[in-house]
Amino acid sequence: MKLQRKNRLRATALGALAVSSALVLTACGSDNNSGGDTGGSSEKTSAASNIKCDDAKGQLLASGSSAQKNAMDLWVKDYMAGCKGVEINYKSSSSGEGIIAFNQGTVGFAGSDSALKPEEVADSKKICKTGQGINLPMVGGPIAIGFHLEGVDSLTLDAPTLAKIFNNKIKKWNDPAIAKLNDGAKLPDKAIQAFHRSEDSGTTQNLGKYLAATAPNDWKYEPEKKWPAPGGQAASGSAGVAAQVKQVDGSIGYFELSYASSQSISTVDVNTGGSTPVKASSENASKAIAAAKIKGTGKDLALDLDYTTKAEGAYPIVLVTYEVVCDTGNKAETLPTVKSFLNYTASDQGQKVLTDAGYAPIPTEINAKVRETIASLS
């Protein structure tokens, strides 16, 4: 299965080389919002991909979460193949940088692994003019705990042990707490090298939410995008953390499952207190995300995730990446492209490609509300 997934991702990467880069255009912030209706006379559908291009045209820039980079690469490639003459450029940086760019009005939408904070919503009103920034859940998936330990292919950890490792309290791989969870494993007397994100990251914040909820005695930090704990080593982006874990014997780090799958990095099974430890997989993450509740109001669809789930087969360390957009006040010339592209990513076709890339589709009920909201953007 891993080999098939690697081959698919390799094919995607080769296909993406043929995609030309896009220039910067702003999608929010125009004083003229009269172009909110993308209505119908010029609607066109690609026969090859069945993607509705509507009135999409020109070039559009988006940026943010590196957690969704591999999903976005697939979406952009497919969408641009179906909608000739439209260019989408998603800059994979971090959730924090994406929201800053959105609130500066330099991108059409931003990707963020955490919902907008109240102060960020307030800032967005300067750009969205007649409206504000809202959160549209688009990508789900497990945050894999990847490790590289020569001679050890399988590893089980629980929340308290993970908290102590990332908090620099457990420093050796043969620590009794790790050995107790891995009966019979030959754990070496080797120093643990823990890697974390160097920049503000929604992935960091979601891992922090999990640890704070499930191991409060060992992880006393507020869940923030900036890495809070002492020790460890920093790397840029999920790709940077995964690269370090891939290279360094004795290492451990966190990143989206797609990065582990594409580089054949071993991942930790999580002991949730259920009957058996749970593997990081799209299917198991979907079981956890399916229990999410919408906590946002109005058109905002921010979700409340249950990190403490002990449901059988539910992988608890999950994140949902949002596309952050203006509900109203978008630029008339770029709104059709934003709506058309997001309509595709939220479609059955767009969501279907996620599983093969190591992500989890958004639950059907929630995704129906996402589609309704995209249709109402103006």
CSV table of C-alpha atoms in Angstrom, one decimal, residues 5-184:
chain,number,residue,atom,x,y,z
A,5,ARG,CA,0.9,5.7,-2.5
A,6,LYS,CA,4.5,6.7,-3.2
A,7,ASN,CA,4.0,5.9,-6.9
A,8,ARG,CA,0.8,8.0,-7.0
A,9,LEU,CA,2.5,11.0,-5.3
A,10,ARG,CA,5.6,10.7,-7.6
A,11,ALA,CA,3.3,10.8,-10.6
A,12,THR,CA,1.6,13.8,-9.2
A,13,ALA,CA,4.9,15.6,-8.6
A,14,LEU,CA,6.0,14.9,-12.2
A,15,GLY,CA,2.7,16.2,-13.5
A,16,ALA,CA,3.0,19.3,-11.4
A,17,LEU,CA,6.2,20.2,-13.1
A,18,ALA,CA,4.2,21.0,-16.2
A,19,VAL,CA,2.2,23.6,-14.3
A,20,SER,CA,3.3,27.2,-14.8
A,21,SER,CA,3.6,29.5,-11.8
A,22,ALA,CA,1.1,32.2,-11.0
A,23,LEU,CA,1.5,35.8,-10.1
A,24,VAL,CA,0.1,37.6,-7.1
A,25,LEU,CA,-3.5,38.8,-7.3
A,26,THR,CA,-5.7,39.9,-4.4
A,27,ALA,CA,-9.1,38.4,-4.0
A,28,CYS,CA,-10.4,40.4,-1.0
A,29,GLY,CA,-10.7,44.0,-0.1
A,30,SER,CA,-12.3,45.8,-3.0
A,31,ASP,CA,-14.6,48.6,-2.4
A,32,ASN,CA,-16.6,47.4,-5.3
A,33,ASN,CA,-18.3,44.1,-4.4
A,34,SER,CA,-21.0,44.3,-7.0
A,35,GLY,CA,-19.6,41.2,-8.8
A,36,GLY,CA,-20.6,38.7,-6.2
A,37,ASP,CA,-22.9,36.7,-8.6
A,38,THR,CA,-20.9,34.3,-10.7
A,39,GLY,CA,-24.2,33.4,-12.4
A,40,GLY,CA,-24.5,31.4,-15.4
A,41,SER,CA,-24.3,32.5,-19.0
A,42,SER,CA,-20.6,31.8,-19.4
A,43,GLU,CA,-20.5,28.6,-17.3
A,44,LYS,CA,-18.4,26.0,-18.9
A,45,THR,CA,-17.5,22.4,-17.9
A,46,SER,CA,-14.3,20.5,-18.7
A,47,ALA,CA,-15.3,17.3,-20.5
A,48,ALA,CA,-12.1,15.7,-19.4
A,49,SER,CA,-12.4,16.4,-15.7
A,50,ASN,CA,-16.0,17.4,-15.2
A,51,ILE,CA,-14.7,20.5,-13.2
A,52,LYS,CA,-17.1,23.5,-13.4
A,53,CYS,CA,-14.9,26.4,-14.3
A,54,ASP,CA,-17.8,28.9,-14.4
A,55,ASP,CA,-16.4,32.4,-15.0
A,56,ALA,CA,-12.9,31.6,-13.6
A,57,LYS,CA,-10.1,33.4,-15.4
A,58,GLY,CA,-6.6,34.8,-14.9
A,59,GLN,CA,-4.2,34.2,-12.0
A,60,LEU,CA,-4.8,33.7,-8.3
A,61,LEU,CA,-2.4,33.5,-5.4
A,62,ALA,CA,-3.1,31.7,-2.1
A,63,SER,CA,-0.8,30.7,0.7
A,64,GLY,CA,-0.6,29.2,4.2
A,65,SER,CA,-0.6,25.8,5.8
A,66,SER,CA,2.0,23.3,4.7
A,67,ALA,CA,-0.2,20.6,6.2
A,68,GLN,CA,-2.4,20.7,3.1
A,69,LYS,CA,0.4,21.2,0.5
A,70,ASN,CA,0.2,17.7,-0.9
A,71,ALA,CA,-3.5,18.0,-1.2
A,72,MET,CA,-3.3,21.4,-2.8
A,73,ASP,CA,-0.7,20.2,-5.3
A,74,LEU,CA,-3.2,17.6,-6.5
A,75,TRP,CA,-6.1,20.0,-6.6
A,76,VAL,CA,-4.2,22.7,-8.4
A,77,LYS,CA,-2.9,20.2,-11.0
A,78,ASP,CA,-6.4,18.7,-11.7
A,79,TYR,CA,-8.2,22.1,-11.7
A,80,MET,CA,-5.8,23.8,-14.1
A,81,ALA,CA,-6.0,20.8,-16.4
A,82,GLY,CA,-9.7,21.2,-16.5
A,83,CYS,CA,-9.9,25.0,-16.6
A,84,LYS,CA,-7.5,26.1,-19.3
A,85,GLY,CA,-6.2,29.7,-18.9
A,86,VAL,CA,-6.7,29.8,-15.1
A,87,GLU,CA,-3.6,29.7,-12.9
A,88,ILE,CA,-3.6,29.0,-9.2
A,89,ASN,CA,-0.5,29.3,-7.2
A,90,TYR,CA,-0.6,28.1,-3.6
A,91,LYS,CA,2.5,29.0,-1.6
A,92,SER,CA,3.1,26.5,1.2
A,93,SER,CA,4.5,28.4,4.2
A,94,SER,CA,2.6,28.1,7.5
A,95,SER,CA,-0.8,28.8,8.9
A,96,GLY,CA,0.4,31.9,10.6
A,97,GLU,CA,2.0,33.3,7.5
A,98,GLY,CA,-1.1,32.5,5.4
A,99,ILE,CA,-3.4,34.4,7.8
A,100,ILE,CA,-1.0,37.4,7.8
A,101,ALA,CA,-1.0,37.4,4.0
A,102,PHE,CA,-4.8,37.1,3.9
A,103,ASN,CA,-5.3,40.0,6.3
A,104,GLN,CA,-2.9,42.1,4.3
A,105,GLY,CA,-5.0,41.5,1.2
A,106,THR,CA,-2.3,39.8,-0.9
A,107,VAL,CA,-4.0,36.4,-1.4
A,108,GLY,CA,-7.4,35.2,-2.5
A,109,PHE,CA,-7.6,32.7,0.3
A,110,ALA,CA,-5.4,31.3,3.0
A,111,GLY,CA,-4.9,27.8,4.3
A,112,SER,CA,-4.8,27.5,8.1
A,113,ASP,CA,-4.8,24.4,10.4
A,114,SER,CA,-6.4,26.5,13.1
A,115,ALA,CA,-9.6,28.7,13.0
A,116,LEU,CA,-9.2,32.4,13.0
A,117,LYS,CA,-8.8,34.0,16.4
A,118,PRO,CA,-11.2,36.9,17.3
A,119,GLU,CA,-8.4,39.5,16.7
A,120,GLU,CA,-7.7,38.0,13.3
A,121,VAL,CA,-11.3,38.2,12.4
A,122,ALA,CA,-11.3,41.8,13.4
A,123,ASP,CA,-8.2,42.5,11.2
A,124,SER,CA,-9.9,40.7,8.3
A,125,LYS,CA,-12.7,43.3,8.2
A,126,LYS,CA,-10.3,45.9,6.9
A,127,ILE,CA,-9.7,43.7,3.9
A,128,CYS,CA,-13.1,42.1,3.4
A,129,LYS,CA,-14.7,45.6,3.7
A,130,THR,CA,-18.4,44.6,3.8
A,131,GLY,CA,-17.8,41.3,5.6
A,132,GLN,CA,-15.1,39.3,7.4
A,133,GLY,CA,-12.9,36.3,7.2
A,134,ILE,CA,-14.5,32.9,7.7
A,135,ASN,CA,-13.3,29.4,8.1
A,136,LEU,CA,-14.2,26.7,5.6
A,137,PRO,CA,-13.0,23.2,6.6
A,138,MET,CA,-11.6,21.5,3.5
A,139,VAL,CA,-8.9,19.0,4.4
A,140,GLY,CA,-8.8,16.5,7.3
A,141,GLY,CA,-6.2,14.1,8.3
A,142,PRO,CA,-3.9,12.6,11.0
A,143,ILE,CA,-0.9,14.3,12.4
A,144,ALA,CA,1.5,11.4,12.2
A,145,ILE,CA,4.2,11.0,14.8
A,146,GLY,CA,7.1,9.9,12.7
A,147,PHE,CA,10.2,8.2,14.1
A,148,HIS,CA,13.6,6.9,12.8
A,149,LEU,CA,15.1,4.3,15.1
A,150,GLU,CA,17.4,1.7,13.5
A,151,GLY,CA,16.3,-1.8,14.3
A,152,VAL,CA,12.8,-0.7,15.4
A,153,ASP,CA,10.0,-0.8,12.8
A,154,SER,CA,7.0,-0.6,15.1
A,155,LEU,CA,6.5,1.7,18.1
A,156,THR,CA,3.5,2.4,20.4
A,157,LEU,CA,3.3,5.5,22.6
A,158,ASP,CA,0.6,7.1,24.6
A,159,ALA,CA,-0.2,10.8,25.3
A,160,PRO,CA,1.7,11.1,28.6
A,161,THR,CA,4.8,9.5,27.1
A,162,LEU,CA,4.6,11.7,24.0
A,163,ALA,CA,4.2,14.8,26.2
A,164,LYS,CA,7.3,13.9,28.2
A,165,ILE,CA,9.3,13.2,25.0
A,166,PHE,CA,8.4,16.5,23.4
A,167,ASN,CA,8.8,18.3,26.7
A,168,ASN,CA,12.4,17.0,27.1
A,169,LYS,CA,11.5,14.9,30.1
A,170,ILE,CA,12.1,11.5,28.5
A,171,LYS,CA,15.5,11.6,26.8
A,172,LYS,CA,16.5,8.0,26.0
A,173,TRP,CA,14.7,5.5,23.7
A,174,ASN,CA,15.1,2.7,26.3
A,175,ASP,CA,13.3,4.7,29.0
A,176,PRO,CA,11.0,2.5,31.1
A,177,ALA,CA,7.9,4.4,30.1
A,178,ILE,CA,8.6,3.6,26.4
A,179,ALA,CA,9.6,0.0,27.2
A,180,LYS,CA,6.4,-0.6,29.1
A,181,LEU,CA,4.3,0.3,26.0
A,182,ASN,CA,6.5,-1.9,23.7
A,183,ASP,CA,6.9,-5.2,25.4
A,184,GLY,CA,9.6,-7.3,23.8
